[in-house]
XYZ file of C-alpha atoms in Angstrom:
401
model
C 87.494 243.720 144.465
C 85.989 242.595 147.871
C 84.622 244.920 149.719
C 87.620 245.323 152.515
C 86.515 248.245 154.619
C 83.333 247.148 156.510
C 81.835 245.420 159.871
C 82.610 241.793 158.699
C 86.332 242.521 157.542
C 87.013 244.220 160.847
C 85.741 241.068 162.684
C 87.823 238.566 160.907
C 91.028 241.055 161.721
C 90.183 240.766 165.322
C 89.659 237.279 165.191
C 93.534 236.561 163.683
C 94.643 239.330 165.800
C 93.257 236.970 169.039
C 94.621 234.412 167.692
C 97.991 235.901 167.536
C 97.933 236.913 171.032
C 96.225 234.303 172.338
C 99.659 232.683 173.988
C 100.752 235.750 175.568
C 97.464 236.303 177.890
C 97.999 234.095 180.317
C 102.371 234.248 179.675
C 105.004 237.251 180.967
C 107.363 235.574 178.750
C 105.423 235.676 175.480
C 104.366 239.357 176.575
C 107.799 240.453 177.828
C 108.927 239.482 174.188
C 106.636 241.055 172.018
C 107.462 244.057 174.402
C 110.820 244.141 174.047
C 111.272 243.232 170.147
C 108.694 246.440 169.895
C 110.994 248.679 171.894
C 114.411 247.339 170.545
C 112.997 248.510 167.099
C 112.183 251.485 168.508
C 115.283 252.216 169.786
C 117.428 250.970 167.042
C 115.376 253.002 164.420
C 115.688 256.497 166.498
C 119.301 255.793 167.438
C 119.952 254.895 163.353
C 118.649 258.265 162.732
C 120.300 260.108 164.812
C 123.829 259.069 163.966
C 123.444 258.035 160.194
C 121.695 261.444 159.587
C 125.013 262.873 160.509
C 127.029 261.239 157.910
C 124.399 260.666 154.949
C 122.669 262.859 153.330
C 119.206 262.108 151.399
C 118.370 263.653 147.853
C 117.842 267.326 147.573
C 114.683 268.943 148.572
C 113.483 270.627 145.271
C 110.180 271.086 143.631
C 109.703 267.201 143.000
C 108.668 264.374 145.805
C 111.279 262.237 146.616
C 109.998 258.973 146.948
C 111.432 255.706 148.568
C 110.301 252.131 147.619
C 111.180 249.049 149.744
C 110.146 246.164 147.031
C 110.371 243.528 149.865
C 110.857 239.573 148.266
C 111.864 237.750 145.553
C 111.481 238.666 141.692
C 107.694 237.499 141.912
C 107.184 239.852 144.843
C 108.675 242.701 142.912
C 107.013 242.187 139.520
C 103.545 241.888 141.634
C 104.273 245.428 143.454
C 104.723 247.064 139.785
C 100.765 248.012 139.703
C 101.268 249.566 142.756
C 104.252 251.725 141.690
C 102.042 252.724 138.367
C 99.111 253.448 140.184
C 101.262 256.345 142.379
C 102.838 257.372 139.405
C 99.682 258.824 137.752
C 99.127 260.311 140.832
C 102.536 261.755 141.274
C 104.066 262.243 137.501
C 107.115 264.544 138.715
C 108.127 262.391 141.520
C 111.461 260.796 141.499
C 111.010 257.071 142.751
C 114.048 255.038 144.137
C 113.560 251.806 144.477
C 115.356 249.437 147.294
C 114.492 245.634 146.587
C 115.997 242.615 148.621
C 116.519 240.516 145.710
C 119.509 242.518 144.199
C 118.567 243.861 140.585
C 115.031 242.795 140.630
C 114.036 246.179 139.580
C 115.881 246.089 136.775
C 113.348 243.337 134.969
C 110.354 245.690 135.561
C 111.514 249.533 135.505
C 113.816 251.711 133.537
C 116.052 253.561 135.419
C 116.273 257.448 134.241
C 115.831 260.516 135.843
C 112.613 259.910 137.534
C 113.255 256.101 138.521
C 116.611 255.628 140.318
C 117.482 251.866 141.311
C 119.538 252.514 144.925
C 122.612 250.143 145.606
C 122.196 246.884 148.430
C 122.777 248.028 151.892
C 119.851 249.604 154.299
C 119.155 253.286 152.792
C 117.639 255.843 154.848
C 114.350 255.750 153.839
C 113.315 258.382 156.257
C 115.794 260.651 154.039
C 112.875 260.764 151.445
C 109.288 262.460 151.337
C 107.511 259.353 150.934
C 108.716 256.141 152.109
C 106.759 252.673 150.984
C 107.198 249.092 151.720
C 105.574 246.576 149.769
C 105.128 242.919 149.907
C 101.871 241.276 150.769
C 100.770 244.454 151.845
C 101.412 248.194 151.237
C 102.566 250.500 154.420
C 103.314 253.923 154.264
C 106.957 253.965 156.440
C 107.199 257.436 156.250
C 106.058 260.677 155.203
C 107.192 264.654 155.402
C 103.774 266.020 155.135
C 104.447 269.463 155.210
C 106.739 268.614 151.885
C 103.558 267.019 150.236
C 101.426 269.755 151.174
C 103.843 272.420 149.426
C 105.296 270.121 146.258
C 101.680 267.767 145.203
C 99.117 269.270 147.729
C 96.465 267.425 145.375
C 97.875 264.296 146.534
C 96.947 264.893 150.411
C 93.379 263.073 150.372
C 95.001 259.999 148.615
C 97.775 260.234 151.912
C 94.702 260.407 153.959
C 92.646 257.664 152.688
C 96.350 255.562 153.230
C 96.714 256.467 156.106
C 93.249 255.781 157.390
C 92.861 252.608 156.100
C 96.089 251.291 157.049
C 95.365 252.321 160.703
C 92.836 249.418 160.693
C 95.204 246.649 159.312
C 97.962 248.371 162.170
C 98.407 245.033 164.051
C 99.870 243.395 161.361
C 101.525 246.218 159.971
C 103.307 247.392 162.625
C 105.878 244.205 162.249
C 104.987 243.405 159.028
C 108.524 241.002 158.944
C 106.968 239.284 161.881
C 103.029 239.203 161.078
C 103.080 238.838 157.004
C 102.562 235.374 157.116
C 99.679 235.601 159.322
C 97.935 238.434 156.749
C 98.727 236.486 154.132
C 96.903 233.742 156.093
C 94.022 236.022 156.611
C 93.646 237.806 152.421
C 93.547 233.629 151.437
C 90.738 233.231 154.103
C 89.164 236.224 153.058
C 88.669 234.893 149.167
C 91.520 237.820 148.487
C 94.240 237.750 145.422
C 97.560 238.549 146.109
C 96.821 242.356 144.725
C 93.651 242.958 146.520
C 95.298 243.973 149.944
C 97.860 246.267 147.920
C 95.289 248.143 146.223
C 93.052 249.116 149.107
C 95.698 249.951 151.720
C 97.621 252.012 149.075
C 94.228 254.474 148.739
C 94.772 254.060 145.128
C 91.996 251.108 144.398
C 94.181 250.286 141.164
C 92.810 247.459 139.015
C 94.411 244.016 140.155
C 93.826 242.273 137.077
C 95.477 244.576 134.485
C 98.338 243.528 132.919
C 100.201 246.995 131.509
C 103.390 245.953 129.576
C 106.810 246.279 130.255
C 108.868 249.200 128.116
C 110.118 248.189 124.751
C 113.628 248.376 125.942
C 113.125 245.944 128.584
C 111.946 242.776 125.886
C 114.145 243.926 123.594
C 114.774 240.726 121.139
C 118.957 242.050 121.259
C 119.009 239.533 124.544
C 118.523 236.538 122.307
C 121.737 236.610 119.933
C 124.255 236.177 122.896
C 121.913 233.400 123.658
C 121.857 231.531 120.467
C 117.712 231.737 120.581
C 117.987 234.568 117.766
C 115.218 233.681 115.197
C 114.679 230.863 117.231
C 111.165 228.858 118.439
C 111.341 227.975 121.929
C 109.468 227.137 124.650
C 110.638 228.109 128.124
C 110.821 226.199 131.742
C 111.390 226.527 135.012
C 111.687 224.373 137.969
C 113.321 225.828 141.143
C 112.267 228.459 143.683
C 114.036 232.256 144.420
C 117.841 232.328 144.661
C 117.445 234.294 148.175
C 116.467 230.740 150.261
C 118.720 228.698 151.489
C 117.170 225.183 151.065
C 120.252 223.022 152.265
C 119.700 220.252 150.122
C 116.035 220.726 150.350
C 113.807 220.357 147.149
C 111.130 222.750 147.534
C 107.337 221.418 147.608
C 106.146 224.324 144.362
C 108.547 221.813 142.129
C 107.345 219.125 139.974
C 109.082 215.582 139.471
C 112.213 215.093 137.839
C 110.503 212.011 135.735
C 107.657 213.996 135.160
C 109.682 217.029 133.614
C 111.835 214.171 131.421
C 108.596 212.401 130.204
C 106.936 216.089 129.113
C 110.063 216.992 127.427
C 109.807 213.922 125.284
C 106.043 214.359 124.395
C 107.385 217.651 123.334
C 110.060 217.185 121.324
C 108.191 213.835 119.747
C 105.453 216.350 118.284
C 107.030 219.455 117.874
C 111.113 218.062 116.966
C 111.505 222.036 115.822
C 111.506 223.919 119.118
C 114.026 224.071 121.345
C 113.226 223.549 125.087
C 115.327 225.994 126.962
C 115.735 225.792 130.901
C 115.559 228.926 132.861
C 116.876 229.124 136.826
C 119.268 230.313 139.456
C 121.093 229.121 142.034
C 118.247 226.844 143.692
C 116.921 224.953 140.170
C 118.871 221.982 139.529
C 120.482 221.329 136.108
C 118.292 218.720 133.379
C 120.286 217.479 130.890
C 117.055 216.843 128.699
C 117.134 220.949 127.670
C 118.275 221.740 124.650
C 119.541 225.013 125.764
C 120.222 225.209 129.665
C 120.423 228.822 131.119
C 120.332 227.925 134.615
C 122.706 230.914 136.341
C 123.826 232.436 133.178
C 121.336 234.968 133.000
C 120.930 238.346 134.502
C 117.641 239.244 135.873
C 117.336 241.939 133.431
C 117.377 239.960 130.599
C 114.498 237.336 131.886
C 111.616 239.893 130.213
C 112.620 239.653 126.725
C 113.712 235.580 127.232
C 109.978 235.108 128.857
C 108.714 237.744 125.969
C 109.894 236.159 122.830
C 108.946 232.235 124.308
C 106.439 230.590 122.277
C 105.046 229.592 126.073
C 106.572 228.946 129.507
C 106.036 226.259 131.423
C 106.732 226.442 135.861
C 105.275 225.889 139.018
C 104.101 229.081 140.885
C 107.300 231.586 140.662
C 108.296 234.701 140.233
C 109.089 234.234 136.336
C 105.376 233.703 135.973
C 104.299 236.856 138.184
C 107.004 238.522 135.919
C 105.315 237.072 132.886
C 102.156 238.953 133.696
C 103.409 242.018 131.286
C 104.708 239.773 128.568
C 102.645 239.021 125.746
C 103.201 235.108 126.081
C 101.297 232.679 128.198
C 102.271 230.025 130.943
C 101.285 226.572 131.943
C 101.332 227.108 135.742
C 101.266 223.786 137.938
C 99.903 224.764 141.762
C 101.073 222.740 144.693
C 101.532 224.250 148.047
C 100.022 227.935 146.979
C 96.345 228.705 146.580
C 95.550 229.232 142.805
C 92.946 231.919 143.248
C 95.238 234.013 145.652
C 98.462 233.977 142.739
C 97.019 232.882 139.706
C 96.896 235.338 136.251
C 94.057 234.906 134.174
C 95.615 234.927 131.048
C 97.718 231.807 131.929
C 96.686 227.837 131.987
C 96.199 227.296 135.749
C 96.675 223.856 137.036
C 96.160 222.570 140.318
C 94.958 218.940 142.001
C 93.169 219.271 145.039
C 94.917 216.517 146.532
C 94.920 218.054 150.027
C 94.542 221.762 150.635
C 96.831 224.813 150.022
C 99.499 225.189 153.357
C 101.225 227.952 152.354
C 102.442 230.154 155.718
C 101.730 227.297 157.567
C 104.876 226.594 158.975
C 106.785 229.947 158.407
C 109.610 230.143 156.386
C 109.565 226.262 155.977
C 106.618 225.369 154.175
C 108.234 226.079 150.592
C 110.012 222.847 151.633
C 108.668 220.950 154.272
C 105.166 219.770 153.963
C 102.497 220.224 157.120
C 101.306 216.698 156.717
C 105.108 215.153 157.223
C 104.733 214.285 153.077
C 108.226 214.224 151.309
C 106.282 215.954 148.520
C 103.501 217.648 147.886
C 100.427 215.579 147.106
C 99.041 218.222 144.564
C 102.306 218.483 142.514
C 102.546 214.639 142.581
C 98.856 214.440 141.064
C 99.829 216.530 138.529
C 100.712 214.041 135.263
C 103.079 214.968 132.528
C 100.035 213.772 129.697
C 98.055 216.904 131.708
C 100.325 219.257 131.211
C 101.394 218.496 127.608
C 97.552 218.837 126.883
C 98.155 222.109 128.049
C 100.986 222.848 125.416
C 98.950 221.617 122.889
C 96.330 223.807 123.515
C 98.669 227.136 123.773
C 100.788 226.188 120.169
C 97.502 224.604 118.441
């Protein structure tokens, strides 16, 4: 991993933290807002406290940590943040973790709830009910902590709190609105030559290996998914073309997803060589129907049962998504087709990678809207256009040779 901590890293944070406050120098109004978002959340959080505490009540103190995860993001975004969770469990074995995700169920496709993991219901829990409190995304922050509970339950895990707590004191800028600023340290890791893990690992103290891929439980990929599905005993090949269920694209088709006419002309080349394997769509609410599947899933899937769908796939085939960050603990591969996002930043090793540099990556760019508006005025995005169906197919050849 880069080498984050160190006089060159601390000069490019300064230099996107000026540029972040560059507009509010010279303007009250710019100031006076920053200012008052910063003491509204204040406010809000210590008021919160104060009168929720009074009504909820948090798990029992006993002789375990209690720890609180905030899996911020989409499916992708969760199934990225499970090295992170692994990495504190080997430091904290007797800990109970409860995890809070804003993608309902996500943590269902990557943990098995028992008496150590607990998934908690939607809704805002009181994270500062727990010993530990985390939220992940592009970065890792420590929320909260009860350090006198740490010291007395897992005082061997104090210098790993410390070396947190140190090193996310330099990246506190960004992480003290990390809803507001993520987009702007994303900006920064892709500058930096950083992969989507890198930032995660160092801020967390743990230093946990980015590119391992530790799979899922057995129960999790379990082939009992498939009957319901008609895939039992089955050789398929999965695909996906849409984006995560929790944007609201308004018609919009988002710039990560290939051509219709390209999809239809690779599904031919497919089923012209190999007649025997079914082509099965995968998708929620924002991937459109094809009626060139042979099996179409498209919202009638639970999250849960993705794993063992990706699992038993002879391949999968998407643009950058969350199935494929998912599919990082399956023992399958992926044909991966980059348009908007940077391929070293989110792409797996193990996969088929494919990207045209037609124009640069613009992801953040434009805030929430560059999954579908391009930064160049485009109505597509010039990399996925580049990207031919006789490419890709090559591809599939290569993975079912």
């Amino acid at each position: 991993m880069k080498q984050l901590h160190s006089e060159k890293t601390r000069l490019s944070l300064l230099r996107m933290q000026s540029a972040a406050q560059m507009y509010g120098r010279d303007c009250r109004v710019v100031r006076w807002s920053y200012a008052y978002r910063h003491l509204r959340n204040k406010i809000w959080w210590q008021w919160r406290r104060q009168f929720l505490s009074a009504v909820q009540q948090g798990p029992a103190q006993d002789n375990r940590l209690h720890v609180f995860w905030h899996l911020r993001g989409g499916i992708g975004d969760v199934a990225a943040a499970r090295l992170a969770v692994l990495a504190l469990r080997e430091k904290l074995p007797q800990a109970v973790f409860y995890y809070h995700t804003d993608s309902v169920h996500a943590a269902s496709a990557v943990f098995t709830q028992d008496a150590l993991n607990v998934f908690l219901p939607s809704g805002e829990p009181l994270w500062y009910k727990y010993d530990l409190a985390f939220e992940l995304c592009q970065s890792f922050r420590l929320a909260h902590v009860r350090t006198e509970r740490v010291r007395q339950v897992a005082p061997e895990f104090l210098p790993v709190l410390a070396k947190m707590q140190a090193r996310q004191k330099e990246f506190s800028f960004f992480l003290q609105d990390s809803y507001l600023l993520e987009d702007l340290l994303g900006q920064w890791m892709w500058q930096e030559g950083l992969n989507r893990l890198d930032l995660q690992s160092y801020l967390s103290g743990l230093d946990f290996d980015t590119t391992q891929m530790p799979p899922l439980d057995e129960n999790l990929i379990s082939p009992c998914v498939l009957e319901p599905l008609g895939l039992a005993g089955k050789e398929y090949i999965t695909f996906h073309d849409g984006i995560d269920a929790s944007f609201e694209l308004k018609g919009a088709r988002p710039l990560k997803c290939w051509a219709l006419d390209n999809w239809r002309e690779l599904a031919r080349m497919i089923k012209q060589k190999y007649p025997h394997i079914l082509i099965v769509q995968l998708g929620g609410k924002n991937s459109p129907k094809f009626d060139f599947a042979d099996v179409c899933l498209v919202g009638k899937t639970a999250l849960a049962d993705l794993p063992a769908l990706l699992n038993h796939s002879m391949l999968h085939i998407d643009g950058e998504s969350g199935l494929v960050q998912l599919s990082r603990y399956l023992k399958n591969r992926s044909i991966v087709m980059f348009g908007p996002t940077d391929k070293p930043f989110f792409e797996i090793k193990k996969n088929i990678n494919l990207k045209e540099n037609a124009c640069q990556s613009c992801m953040w760019l434009l805030g929430p809207q560059w999954h579908t508006k391009c930064a160049l005025g485009h109505h597509s995005c010039l990399n996925m256009q580049a990207l031919t169906a006789q490419r890709v197919f090559e591809s599939v050849q290569e993975i079912l040779k």
